[in-house]
Short mmCIF file of C-alpha atoms in Angstrom, two decimals:
data_model
loop_
_atom_site.label_atom_id
_atom_site.label_comp_id
_atom_site.label_asym_id
_atom_site.label_seq_id
_atom_site.Cartn_x
_atom_site.Cartn_y
_atom_site.Cartn_z
CA UNK Y 1 61.97 82.55 124.50
CA UNK Y 2 60.12 85.21 126.39
CA UNK Y 3 61.80 88.01 128.37
CA UNK Y 4 60.61 90.41 131.01
CA UNK Y 5 59.97 94.06 130.54
CA UNK Y 6 61.25 96.60 133.04
CA UNK Y 7 59.11 99.27 134.69
CA UNK Y 8 61.14 102.55 134.70
CA UNK Y 9 60.29 105.86 136.38
CA UNK Y 10 59.96 108.84 134.05
CA UNK Y 11 63.22 110.04 135.45
CA UNK Y 12 65.81 107.68 136.91
CA UNK Y 13 69.05 108.55 138.59
CA UNK Y 14 71.62 106.83 136.44
CA UNK Y 15 75.30 107.35 135.62
CA UNK Y 16 76.40 107.18 132.07
CA UNK Y 17 77.33 103.64 132.11
CA UNK Y 18 74.03 102.40 133.44
CA UNK Y 19 72.18 104.66 131.06
CA UNK Y 20 74.04 102.99 128.23
CA UNK Y 21 73.39 99.46 129.61
CA UNK Y 22 69.63 100.28 129.96
CA UNK Y 23 69.47 101.65 126.43
CA UNK Y 24 71.15 98.47 125.22
CA UNK Y 25 68.66 96.30 127.02
CA UNK Y 26 65.70 98.30 125.55
CA UNK Y 27 67.26 97.81 122.11
CA UNK Y 28 67.21 94.00 122.60
CA UNK Y 29 70.61 93.13 121.23
CA UNK Y 30 71.16 89.55 119.77
CA UNK Y 31 74.76 89.28 120.68
CA UNK Y 32 76.99 91.18 123.09
CA UNK Y 33 80.57 90.03 123.26
CA UNK Y 34 82.57 91.99 125.80
CA UNK Y 35 85.74 92.04 127.88
CA UNK Y 36 85.60 94.37 130.82
CA UNK Y 37 87.91 97.43 131.23
CA UNK Y 38 87.60 100.54 133.44
CA UNK Y 39 85.76 102.79 133.16
CA UNK Y 40 83.30 101.06 130.82
CA UNK Y 41 83.04 97.81 132.77
CA UNK Y 42 79.60 98.69 134.30
CA UNK Y 43 77.96 98.81 130.90
CA UNK Y 44 78.69 95.23 129.99
CA UNK Y 45 78.30 94.16 133.64
CA UNK Y 46 74.94 95.81 133.86
CA UNK Y 47 73.92 94.31 130.57
CA UNK Y 48 75.10 90.85 131.57
CA UNK Y 49 72.92 91.25 134.69
CA UNK Y 50 69.89 92.13 132.58
CA UNK Y 51 70.54 89.05 130.47
CA UNK Y 52 70.97 86.87 133.58
CA UNK Y 53 67.81 88.18 135.07
CA UNK Y 54 65.85 87.46 131.78
CA UNK Y 55 65.40 91.05 130.77
CA UNK Y 56 67.12 90.33 127.45
CA UNK Y 57 66.60 87.73 124.81
CA UNK Y 58 70.06 87.36 123.44
CA UNK Y 59 73.51 85.89 123.76
CA UNK Y 60 76.23 87.31 126.09
CA UNK Y 61 79.71 86.00 125.05
CA UNK Y 62 82.58 86.39 127.52
CA UNK Y 63 85.73 86.56 125.47
CA UNK Y 64 89.50 86.60 126.21
CA UNK Y 65 90.33 90.16 125.03
CA UNK Y 66 88.89 93.23 123.30
CA UNK Y 67 90.27 92.05 120.12
CA UNK Y 68 88.29 88.96 120.51
CA UNK Y 69 85.31 90.85 121.65
CA UNK Y 70 85.09 92.99 118.50
CA UNK Y 71 85.93 89.90 116.41
CA UNK Y 72 82.96 87.91 117.92
CA UNK Y 73 80.74 91.11 117.24
CA UNK Y 74 82.01 91.02 113.58
CA UNK Y 75 81.14 87.30 113.29
CA UNK Y 76 77.63 87.93 114.88
CA UNK Y 77 76.91 90.93 112.84
CA UNK Y 78 77.97 89.13 109.66
CA UNK Y 79 75.70 86.20 110.70
CA UNK Y 80 72.80 88.75 110.76
CA UNK Y 81 72.29 89.92 114.40
CA UNK Y 82 72.01 93.28 116.26
CA UNK Y 83 75.27 93.57 118.04
CA UNK Y 84 77.02 95.90 120.45
CA UNK Y 85 79.78 95.99 123.02
CA UNK Y 86 81.70 98.56 125.12
CA UNK Y 87 85.30 99.37 125.91
CA UNK Y 88 87.86 102.04 126.94
CA UNK Y 89 91.41 103.08 126.37
CA UNK Y 90 93.81 100.17 126.26
CA UNK Y 91 90.88 97.78 125.36
CA UNK Y 92 89.98 100.14 122.53
CA UNK Y 93 93.56 100.20 121.28
CA UNK Y 94 93.52 96.47 121.20
CA UNK Y 95 90.32 96.50 119.27
CA UNK Y 96 91.64 98.89 116.58
CA UNK Y 97 92.52 96.19 113.96
CA UNK Y 98 89.11 94.89 114.18
CA UNK Y 99 87.45 98.24 114.08
CA UNK Y 100 88.75 98.61 110.50
CA UNK Y 101 87.48 95.12 109.70
CA UNK Y 102 83.95 95.88 110.90
CA UNK Y 103 83.62 99.10 109.08
CA UNK Y 104 85.13 97.79 105.83
CA UNK Y 105 82.78 94.80 106.07
CA UNK Y 106 79.89 97.34 106.47
CA UNK Y 107 78.57 95.69 109.66
CA UNK Y 108 76.40 97.67 111.93
CA UNK Y 109 77.86 97.26 115.44
CA UNK Y 110 77.34 99.73 118.30
CA UNK Y 111 80.35 100.28 120.54
CA UNK Y 112 80.00 102.29 123.65
CA UNK Y 113 83.42 103.93 124.16
CA UNK Y 114 83.91 105.28 127.67
CA UNK Y 115 86.84 107.69 127.03
CA UNK Y 116 90.00 107.18 128.95
CA UNK Y 117 93.69 108.14 128.64
CA UNK Y 118 96.05 105.79 126.88
CA UNK Y 119 99.26 104.56 128.70
CA UNK Y 120 102.06 105.13 129.38
CA UNK Y 121 102.00 106.26 132.04
CA UNK Y 122 99.00 104.10 133.02
CA UNK Y 123 95.95 106.03 133.77
CA UNK Y 124 92.29 105.19 134.22
CA UNK Y 125 90.77 108.66 133.95
CA UNK Y 126 89.05 110.39 131.16
CA UNK Y 127 90.50 112.01 128.10
CA UNK Y 128 89.81 111.69 124.43
CA UNK Y 129 92.97 109.68 123.37
CA UNK Y 130 91.04 106.52 122.58
CA UNK Y 131 88.30 108.40 120.77
CA UNK Y 132 90.99 110.13 118.63
CA UNK Y 133 92.71 106.84 118.06
CA UNK Y 134 89.50 105.64 116.32
CA UNK Y 135 88.83 108.63 114.12
CA UNK Y 136 90.11 107.22 110.85
CA UNK Y 137 88.65 103.69 111.41
CA UNK Y 138 85.51 104.25 109.23
CA UNK Y 139 83.12 104.23 112.15
CA UNK Y 140 80.45 106.83 112.81
CA UNK Y 141 81.32 108.54 116.19
CA UNK Y 142 78.63 110.22 118.33
CA UNK Y 143 79.65 112.06 121.40
CA UNK Y 144 77.54 112.29 124.65
CA UNK Y 145 78.16 115.16 127.07
CA UNK Y 146 76.22 113.60 130.01
CA UNK Y 147 74.37 110.36 131.01
CA UNK Y 148 71.12 111.54 129.29
CA UNK Y 149 73.05 111.92 125.99
CA UNK Y 150 74.74 108.51 126.62
CA UNK Y 151 71.18 106.88 126.91
CA UNK Y 152 69.58 108.70 124.05
CA UNK Y 153 72.61 108.42 121.54
CA UNK Y 154 72.58 104.53 121.95
CA UNK Y 155 69.12 104.48 120.37
CA UNK Y 156 70.28 106.99 117.66
CA UNK Y 157 73.36 104.73 116.98
CA UNK Y 158 71.35 101.55 116.42
CA UNK Y 159 68.84 103.36 114.10
CA UNK Y 160 71.55 105.03 111.96
CA UNK Y 161 74.00 102.21 111.88
CA UNK Y 162 71.61 99.45 110.95
CA UNK Y 163 69.90 101.56 108.14
CA UNK Y 164 70.32 99.62 104.91
CA UNK Y 165 71.57 102.91 103.22
CA UNK Y 166 74.26 103.23 105.89
CA UNK Y 167 75.45 99.90 107.16
CA UNK Y 168 78.49 101.39 109.07
CA UNK Y 169 79.31 100.71 112.68
CA UNK Y 170 78.83 103.44 115.21
CA UNK Y 171 80.63 104.48 118.49
CA UNK Y 172 78.87 106.28 121.25
CA UNK Y 173 81.52 108.19 123.31
CA UNK Y 174 81.12 109.44 126.84
CA UNK Y 175 83.72 110.82 129.24
CA UNK Y 176 85.27 108.32 131.63
CA UNK Y 177 84.13 108.94 135.12
CA UNK Y 178 82.83 112.46 134.53
CA UNK Y 179 79.86 111.01 132.63
CA UNK Y 180 80.26 107.20 133.12
CA UNK Y 181 80.34 107.35 136.95
CA UNK Y 182 78.41 110.55 137.71
CA UNK Y 183 74.84 109.78 138.40
CA UNK Y 184 72.26 112.36 137.08
CA UNK Y 185 68.61 112.49 136.34
CA UNK Y 186 67.94 110.67 133.09
CA UNK Y 187 64.56 110.97 131.38
CA UNK Y 188 63.63 107.49 130.24
CA UNK Y 189 61.77 105.87 127.39
CA UNK Y 190 59.51 102.85 128.19
CA UNK Y 191 60.74 99.59 126.93
CA UNK Y 192 58.13 99.71 124.16
CA UNK Y 193 58.99 103.09 123.07
CA UNK Y 194 62.67 102.44 123.06
CA UNK Y 195 62.41 99.25 121.07
CA UNK Y 196 59.80 100.68 118.85
CA UNK Y 197 62.27 103.51 117.97
CA UNK Y 198 65.07 101.24 116.85
CA UNK Y 199 62.58 98.61 115.50
CA UNK Y 200 63.28 95.00 114.59
CA UNK Y 201 66.69 94.24 113.19
CA UNK Y 202 66.64 93.89 109.49
CA UNK Y 203 69.46 91.63 108.19
CA UNK Y 204 71.32 92.37 105.01
CA UNK Y 205 73.65 89.84 103.17
CA UNK Y 206 73.67 87.73 106.40
CA UNK Y 207 75.46 84.52 106.54
CA UNK Y 208 72.44 82.77 108.28
CA UNK Y 209 70.41 83.41 105.01
CA UNK Y 210 71.06 79.99 103.69
CA UNK Y 211 68.93 80.71 100.54
CA UNK Y 212 71.56 83.10 99.42
CA UNK Y 213 75.10 82.02 100.43
CA UNK Y 214 77.71 84.82 100.90
CA UNK Y 215 81.32 84.99 101.71
CA UNK Y 216 82.29 87.88 104.24
CA UNK Y 217 85.74 89.30 104.79
CA UNK Y 218 87.14 88.72 101.34
CA UNK Y 219 90.54 89.85 100.10
CA UNK Y 220 91.05 92.50 97.58
CA UNK Y 221 94.37 93.86 96.21
CA UNK Y 222 95.25 96.86 93.97
CA UNK Y 223 92.45 95.71 91.61
CA UNK Y 224 89.47 96.33 94.03
CA UNK Y 225 90.68 97.64 97.45
CA UNK Y 226 90.49 101.36 96.46
CA UNK Y 227 86.99 101.02 95.20
CA UNK Y 228 85.80 99.55 98.33
CA UNK Y 229 87.43 102.23 100.55
CA UNK Y 230 86.18 104.92 98.16
CA UNK Y 231 82.62 103.59 98.47
CA UNK Y 232 82.97 103.53 102.30
CA UNK Y 233 84.13 107.13 102.39
CA UNK Y 234 81.48 108.26 99.92
CA UNK Y 235 78.85 106.64 102.15
CA UNK Y 236 80.21 108.27 105.27
CA UNK Y 237 80.32 111.75 103.61
CA UNK Y 238 76.98 111.61 101.86
CA UNK Y 239 74.64 109.06 103.33
CA UNK Y 240 75.20 109.30 107.10
CA UNK Y 241 74.25 112.91 107.96
CA UNK Y 242 70.79 112.71 106.39
CA UNK Y 243 70.10 109.53 108.40
CA UNK Y 244 71.40 111.00 111.58
CA UNK Y 245 69.31 114.13 111.06
CA UNK Y 246 66.19 112.06 110.40
CA UNK Y 247 66.98 109.90 113.46
CA UNK Y 248 67.35 113.00 115.54
CA UNK Y 249 64.08 114.46 114.22
CA UNK Y 250 62.26 111.16 115.02
CA UNK Y 251 63.75 111.02 118.42
CA UNK Y 252 62.62 114.50 119.18
CA UNK Y 253 59.09 113.62 118.35
CA UNK Y 254 59.34 110.62 120.62
CA UNK Y 255 61.05 112.04 123.51
CA UNK Y 256 60.99 115.87 123.15
CA UNK Y 257 64.73 115.89 123.41
CA UNK Y 258 66.44 117.63 120.52
CA UNK Y 259 69.97 116.75 119.27
CA UNK Y 260 71.87 118.41 116.52
CA UNK Y 261 74.80 117.43 114.47
CA UNK Y 262 76.65 120.43 115.66
CA UNK Y 263 75.47 121.77 119.08
CA UNK Y 264 75.53 125.50 118.88
CA UNK Y 265 75.21 127.47 122.11
CA UNK Y 266 74.74 131.27 122.17
CA UNK Y 267 76.33 131.25 118.61
CA UNK Y 268 73.86 133.68 116.80
CA UNK Y 269 75.79 136.80 117.61
CA UNK Y 270 79.03 135.41 119.15
CA UNK Y 271 82.36 137.09 118.61
CA UNK Y 272 84.37 134.49 120.39
CA UNK Y 273 83.76 130.71 120.48
CA UNK Y 274 85.22 127.45 122.04
CA UNK Y 275 84.78 124.26 120.15
CA UNK Y 276 85.04 121.18 122.20
CA UNK Y 277 83.63 117.77 123.07
CA UNK Y 278 82.40 115.65 125.89
CA UNK Y 279 81.60 117.09 129.48
CA UNK Y 280 83.66 120.19 128.59
CA UNK Y 281 80.79 121.37 126.47
CA UNK Y 282 78.63 121.87 129.39
CA UNK Y 283 81.31 123.59 131.40
CA UNK Y 284 82.03 125.98 128.42
CA UNK Y 285 78.36 126.78 128.08
CA UNK Y 286 78.13 127.89 131.72
CA UNK Y 287 81.23 130.01 131.32
CA UNK Y 288 80.04 131.53 128.05
CA UNK Y 289 76.94 132.63 129.74
CA UNK Y 290 78.86 134.23 132.56
CA UNK Y 291 81.15 135.95 129.97
CA UNK Y 292 78.19 137.49 128.32
CA UNK Y 293 77.30 139.24 131.58
CA UNK Y 294 80.83 140.71 131.44
CA UNK Y 295 80.14 142.02 127.93
CA UNK Y 296 82.14 139.36 125.97
CA UNK Y 297 79.87 137.82 123.28
CA UNK Y 298 80.85 134.24 123.92
CA UNK Y 299 79.44 131.01 122.37
CA UNK Y 300 80.13 127.24 122.38
CA UNK Y 301 80.15 124.79 119.53
CA UNK Y 302 79.98 121.20 120.55
CA UNK Y 303 80.62 118.40 118.30
CA UNK Y 304 77.74 115.80 118.56
CA UNK Y 305 79.02 113.88 115.44
CA UNK Y 306 82.85 113.54 115.27
CA UNK Y 307 82.90 111.25 112.24
CA UNK Y 308 81.81 111.90 109.70
CA UNK Y 309 83.22 115.37 110.50
CA UNK Y 310 80.41 117.91 110.05
CA UNK Y 311 82.46 120.31 107.84
CA UNK Y 312 79.57 122.23 106.34
CA UNK Y 313 77.69 122.46 109.56
CA UNK Y 314 80.73 123.75 111.42
CA UNK Y 315 81.36 126.28 108.71
CA UNK Y 316 77.71 127.54 109.07
CA UNK Y 317 77.97 127.70 112.90
CA UNK Y 318 81.23 129.63 112.91
CA UNK Y 319 81.11 131.82 109.80
CA UNK Y 320 80.43 135.04 111.63
CA UNK Y 321 82.72 134.37 114.52
CA UNK Y 322 85.93 136.43 114.95
CA UNK Y 323 88.05 134.30 117.16
CA UNK Y 324 87.86 130.48 117.90
CA UNK Y 325 89.76 128.26 120.28
CA UNK Y 326 89.68 124.50 119.87
CA UNK Y 327 90.00 122.28 122.93
CA UNK Y 328 91.78 119.07 122.23
CA UNK Y 329 91.88 116.49 125.06
CA UNK Y 330 94.34 114.27 123.57
CA UNK Y 331 98.05 114.62 123.28
CA UNK Y 332 98.78 115.80 119.68
CA UNK Y 333 102.33 114.36 120.00
CA UNK Y 334 103.91 116.59 117.42
CA UNK Y 335 100.98 118.28 115.70
CA UNK Y 336 98.54 121.07 116.48
CA UNK Y 337 95.73 118.69 117.49
CA UNK Y 338 92.87 117.04 115.68
CA UNK Y 339 90.22 119.70 116.35
CA UNK Y 340 92.66 122.46 115.42
CA UNK Y 341 93.51 120.74 112.23
CA UNK Y 342 89.86 119.92 111.23
CA UNK Y 343 88.82 123.49 112.09
CA UNK Y 344 91.66 124.86 110.06
CA UNK Y 345 90.48 122.90 107.21
CA UNK Y 346 86.90 124.12 107.66
CA UNK Y 347 87.74 127.81 108.07
CA UNK Y 348 90.62 128.21 105.57
CA UNK Y 349 88.55 128.88 102.59
CA UNK Y 350 85.92 131.01 104.30
CA UNK Y 351 85.87 134.67 103.32
CA UNK Y 352 85.37 135.61 106.99
CA UNK Y 353 88.19 133.53 108.13
CA UNK Y 354 88.16 133.58 111.95
CA UNK Y 355 91.30 133.61 114.07
CA UNK Y 356 92.08 130.11 115.26
CA UNK Y 357 94.13 128.85 118.13
CA UNK Y 358 94.35 125.49 119.79
CA UNK Y 359 94.42 124.39 123.37
CA UNK Y 360 95.40 121.04 124.79
CA UNK Y 361 93.83 120.28 128.15
CA UNK Y 362 92.62 117.72 130.58
CA UNK Y 363 94.95 114.83 129.80
CA UNK Y 364 94.58 111.77 132.06
CA UNK Y 365 91.47 113.22 133.78
CA UNK Y 366 92.99 116.65 134.74
CA UNK Y 367 90.03 119.00 135.43
CA UNK Y 368 89.12 121.69 133.07
CA UNK Y 369 87.97 124.36 135.45
CA UNK Y 370 85.65 127.46 134.92
CA UNK Y 371 88.71 129.65 135.61
CA UNK Y 372 90.57 128.08 132.63
CA UNK Y 373 87.67 128.97 130.39
CA UNK Y 374 87.25 132.42 131.74
CA UNK Y 375 90.90 132.97 130.93
CA UNK Y 376 90.47 131.40 127.56
CA UNK Y 377 87.53 133.58 126.48
CA UNK Y 378 89.31 136.65 127.79
CA UNK Y 379 92.29 135.82 125.67
CA UNK Y 380 90.04 135.29 122.61
CA UNK Y 381 88.41 138.69 123.20
CA UNK Y 382 91.86 140.28 123.42
CA UNK Y 383 92.70 138.68 120.10
CA UNK Y 384 89.56 140.24 118.67
CA UNK Y 385 90.35 143.70 120.05
CA UNK Y 386 93.96 143.52 118.78
CA UNK Y 387 92.74 142.29 115.28
CA UNK Y 388 95.31 139.46 115.42
CA UNK Y 389 96.38 136.50 117.42
CA UNK Y 390 98.34 137.69 120.44
CA UNK Y 391 99.52 134.28 121.78
CA UNK Y 392 101.24 131.16 120.36
CA UNK Y 393 98.77 129.07 118.37
CA UNK Y 394 99.12 125.99 120.61
CA UNK Y 395 98.91 126.21 124.36
CA UNK Y 396 98.64 123.64 127.04
CA UNK Y 397 96.10 124.40 129.74
CA UNK Y 398 96.28 123.20 133.28
CA UNK Y 399 99.67 121.45 133.16
CA UNK Y 400 102.18 122.29 136.04
CA UNK Y 401 105.38 123.91 135.32
CA UNK Y 402 106.46 126.73 133.01
CA UNK Y 403 103.83 127.78 130.57
CA UNK Y 404 103.97 125.42 127.63
CA UNK Y 405 103.10 126.70 124.17
CA UNK Y 406 104.14 126.22 120.63
CA UNK Y 407 103.82 127.50 117.08
CA UNK V 1 84.84 89.73 86.83
CA UNK V 2 84.47 93.13 85.04
CA UNK V 3 86.32 96.00 86.57
CA UNK V 4 83.50 97.98 88.02
CA UNK V 5 83.63 101.48 89.50
CA UNK V 6 83.24 102.23 93.19
CA UNK V 7 79.63 102.76 92.94
CA UNK V 8 78.74 99.61 90.82
CA UNK V 9 78.95 96.78 93.39
CA UNK V 10 77.45 95.65 96.69
CA UNK V 11 78.75 97.24 99.89
CA UNK V 12 81.01 95.45 102.14
CA UNK V 13 83.87 92.93 101.67
CA UNK V 14 81.19 90.45 100.70
CA UNK V 15 80.80 88.23 97.67
CA UNK V 16 77.80 86.11 96.64
CA UNK V 17 78.39 82.43 95.70
CA UNK V 18 75.39 82.33 93.40
CA UNK V 19 73.57 84.90 91.54
CA UNK V 20 69.78 84.65 91.42
CA UNK V 21 69.79 80.92 91.77
CA UNK V 22 67.27 79.34 94.18
CA UNK V 23 68.84 77.48 97.22
CA UNK V 24 66.80 74.36 96.35
CA UNK V 25 68.43 74.32 92.91
CA UNK V 26 71.90 74.61 94.48
CA UNK V 27 71.17 71.71 96.90
CA UNK V 28 69.96 69.40 94.17
CA UNK V 29 72.84 70.12 91.68
CA UNK V 30 76.30 68.70 91.81
CA UNK V 31 79.18 71.08 92.39
CA UNK V 32 80.46 71.02 88.97
CA UNK V 33 77.09 71.70 87.47
CA UNK V 34 76.02 74.69 89.66
CA UNK V 35 75.62 78.18 88.18
CA UNK V 36 78.20 80.05 90.09
CA UNK V 37 78.51 83.86 90.36
CA UNK V 38 81.50 85.34 88.60
CA UNK V 39 83.03 86.14 91.99
CA UNK V 40 82.82 82.51 93.12
CA UNK V 41 86.12 80.78 93.28
CA UNK V 42 84.93 77.37 92.09
CA UNK V 43 86.82 77.68 88.80
CA UNK V 44 89.99 78.87 90.48
CA UNK V 45 92.50 76.09 91.04
CA UNK V 46 94.50 76.23 94.32
CA UNK V 47 96.20 72.95 93.45
CA UNK V 48 99.76 74.55 93.67
CA UNK V 49 99.15 75.34 97.41
CA UNK V 50 99.62 71.62 98.04
CA UNK V 51 102.75 69.98 98.97
CA UNK V 52 101.37 66.55 99.70
CA UNK V 53 98.33 64.98 98.04
CA UNK V 54 95.86 62.29 99.13
CA UNK V 55 95.59 59.12 97.11
CA UNK V 56 92.27 57.26 97.24
CA UNK V 57 92.25 53.46 97.12
CA UNK V 58 88.71 52.41 96.54
CA UNK V 59 89.52 48.66 97.34
CA UNK V 60 89.43 49.43 101.02
CA UNK V 61 86.82 52.23 101.13
CA UNK V 62 83.63 51.31 103.17
CA UNK V 63 81.94 54.58 102.04
CA UNK V 64 81.53 55.77 105.60
CA UNK V 65 81.66 59.28 104.36
CA UNK V 66 83.80 60.47 107.13
CA UNK V 67 86.25 62.14 104.75
CA UNK V 68 83.44 63.88 102.92
CA UNK V 69 82.04 65.25 106.22
CA UNK V 70 85.37 66.41 107.52
CA UNK V 71 87.09 67.78 104.44
CA UNK V 72 87.20 71.57 105.06
CA UNK V 73 87.21 72.45 101.36
CA UNK V 74 84.48 70.09 100.13
CA UNK V 75 87.06 68.32 97.89
CA UNK V 76 85.80 64.76 98.49
CA UNK V 77 83.73 63.89 95.51
CA UNK V 78 80.87 61.46 96.50
CA UNK V 79 78.01 60.24 94.22
CA UNK V 80 75.21 58.14 95.57
CA UNK V 81 76.87 58.00 98.93
CA UNK V 82 79.92 56.42 97.43
CA UNK V 83 83.46 58.11 97.35
CA UNK V 84 84.62 58.39 93.88
CA UNK V 85 87.63 60.59 94.18
CA UNK V 86 89.19 63.88 95.31
CA UNK V 87 88.78 67.32 93.69
CA UNK V 88 92.33 68.05 93.03
CA UNK V 89 91.71 71.66 91.94
CA UNK V 90 90.61 72.60 95.48
CA UNK V 91 92.33 70.06 97.81
CA UNK V 92 95.09 71.72 99.82
CA UNK V 93 96.65 68.54 101.07
CA UNK V 94 95.73 69.06 104.68
CA UNK V 95 95.45 65.41 105.35
CA UNK V 96 92.23 65.49 107.43
CA UNK V 97 90.63 62.92 105.19
CA UNK V 98 93.41 60.46 105.92
CA UNK V 99 93.29 61.21 109.62
CA UNK V 100 89.59 60.38 109.93
CA UNK V 101 89.57 57.42 107.53
CA UNK V 102 88.70 54.37 109.79
CA UNK V 103 89.59 51.49 107.47
CA UNK V 104 92.62 49.19 107.98
CA UNK V 105 94.59 49.83 105.85
CA UNK V 106 93.42 53.37 105.24
CA UNK V 107 91.70 54.07 102.05
CA UNK V 108 93.33 57.44 101.73
CA UNK V 109 96.90 58.17 102.21
CA UNK V 110 99.12 61.22 101.86
CA UNK V 111 102.02 61.15 99.40
CA UNK V 112 104.45 63.70 98.00
CA UNK V 113 102.73 65.87 95.34
CA UNK V 114 104.77 64.40 92.43
CA UNK V 115 104.17 60.70 93.47
CA UNK V 116 102.78 58.56 90.66
CA UNK V 117 99.29 57.37 91.72
CA UNK V 118 99.36 53.95 89.94
CA UNK V 119 102.69 53.11 91.62
CA UNK V 120 101.52 53.84 95.00
CA UNK V 121 98.17 52.00 94.53
CA UNK V 122 100.26 48.98 93.45
CA UNK V 123 102.22 49.01 96.63
CA UNK V 124 99.56 49.96 99.03
CA UNK V 125 100.38 49.07 102.77
CA UNK V 126 98.87 45.86 103.98
CA UNK V 127 96.52 45.60 106.89
CA UNK V 128 98.20 46.51 110.25
CA UNK V 129 97.62 43.41 112.45
CA UNK V 130 98.55 45.23 115.64
CA UNK V 131 95.81 47.83 114.99
CA UNK V 132 93.21 45.23 114.14
#
């Protein structure tokens, strides 16, 4: 069945959702099974329209829930197709059981997650609660800071996930509304360039290979389960980063756009640094530049790859920094916060162990303003000047009421 | 199957049914004569999952193959397009073969697992005139 190609301008004005839908179209997916949920709906809606308008040669399966969406994706991936879908928040939460199935079955599925808060109270706006919920599920997690990233990282996701040395599913995260619904200039690839980058899907152990019958989704107990999980962890720890780096390098050659596993900004001589994800990275970069004009050597570390966690790359980026603040956009609910914990793990054995404090911010779409970050960098510099942490280790930023801090 | 280490097996919760056997060879070989991989469950009996069992009465069978097609566990044994029996190591007693059997009386009926086959064959129900 023939399908039409789409003529794109070199730069299109797209929001993150449409950018992701366009990237999915250009990757020519065999099966998209989806159930709509705000704010990710326009991704699958846009993709469905491409399919209806004959821009896609593939199946679009409407299902009754997100659990069914990922289940259908698992079936299609096991059958031997290129597969993707999108979700957010409550839908992501409903998918969780099947997320573990897809990674454990080593099926390359691309899931666009448009990050949104988790109820209760019900909230449709962006925070990282759903992203954090998926962090132990065995998926690769890539993080976009803007619509351009959301477009580009979809190509990276298919390329890495489908590699026979990897065969692990991959999420592409973008911030709900701030990225997903904010139109910006997005530099495009032509259809041929985009498809050429990801290449034809190469099946592996697929159920439609009737010459070699396989059973997918088997049961193992104490005799085999541990070995399977160990293998999966080993491959996440050792095989994924080289493939991501290679994909980033190839993508730079193709597009001129350079991505890094850890996105360091002004870190060469930084005394103080903020580590964060999503749209906050761009805000922090702007503030860091302004802080340098005030004499504070500020830098920003953005996580581009959340899982596997870039332990060594983070150590390298932060080894000479004196004070770090982590910005967690998910309620830790009784702990210091994921980024704080991971960073503490990274930094603890360094000889130059930087001072570390954690901030919780932006829950349910609350804005992180430049003023918040100015205050934060100033506080980090005060810690450096005092030679010790002068505040509680965990503080909430931007919440109304008496100042909220712990530890 | 040998207890292999984490780095010694194929990735994924996936098992091959056959190792290095051509598909054409599988298709032209009867179930019991195929070279299964060690991870295949063909030699594992699940007979004890069954509460009821089908009994086959060849006197009424018209060899329509409905049971063979519908059996979800490939437990109907047919040779030269004739039903010759049920694979009682893999039949789970679901009763689908009985449900789809079109003869009158049926050529397959479900009985308690411990029922004596000869006894039941001797007292097989007569043709149902209302159905005919």
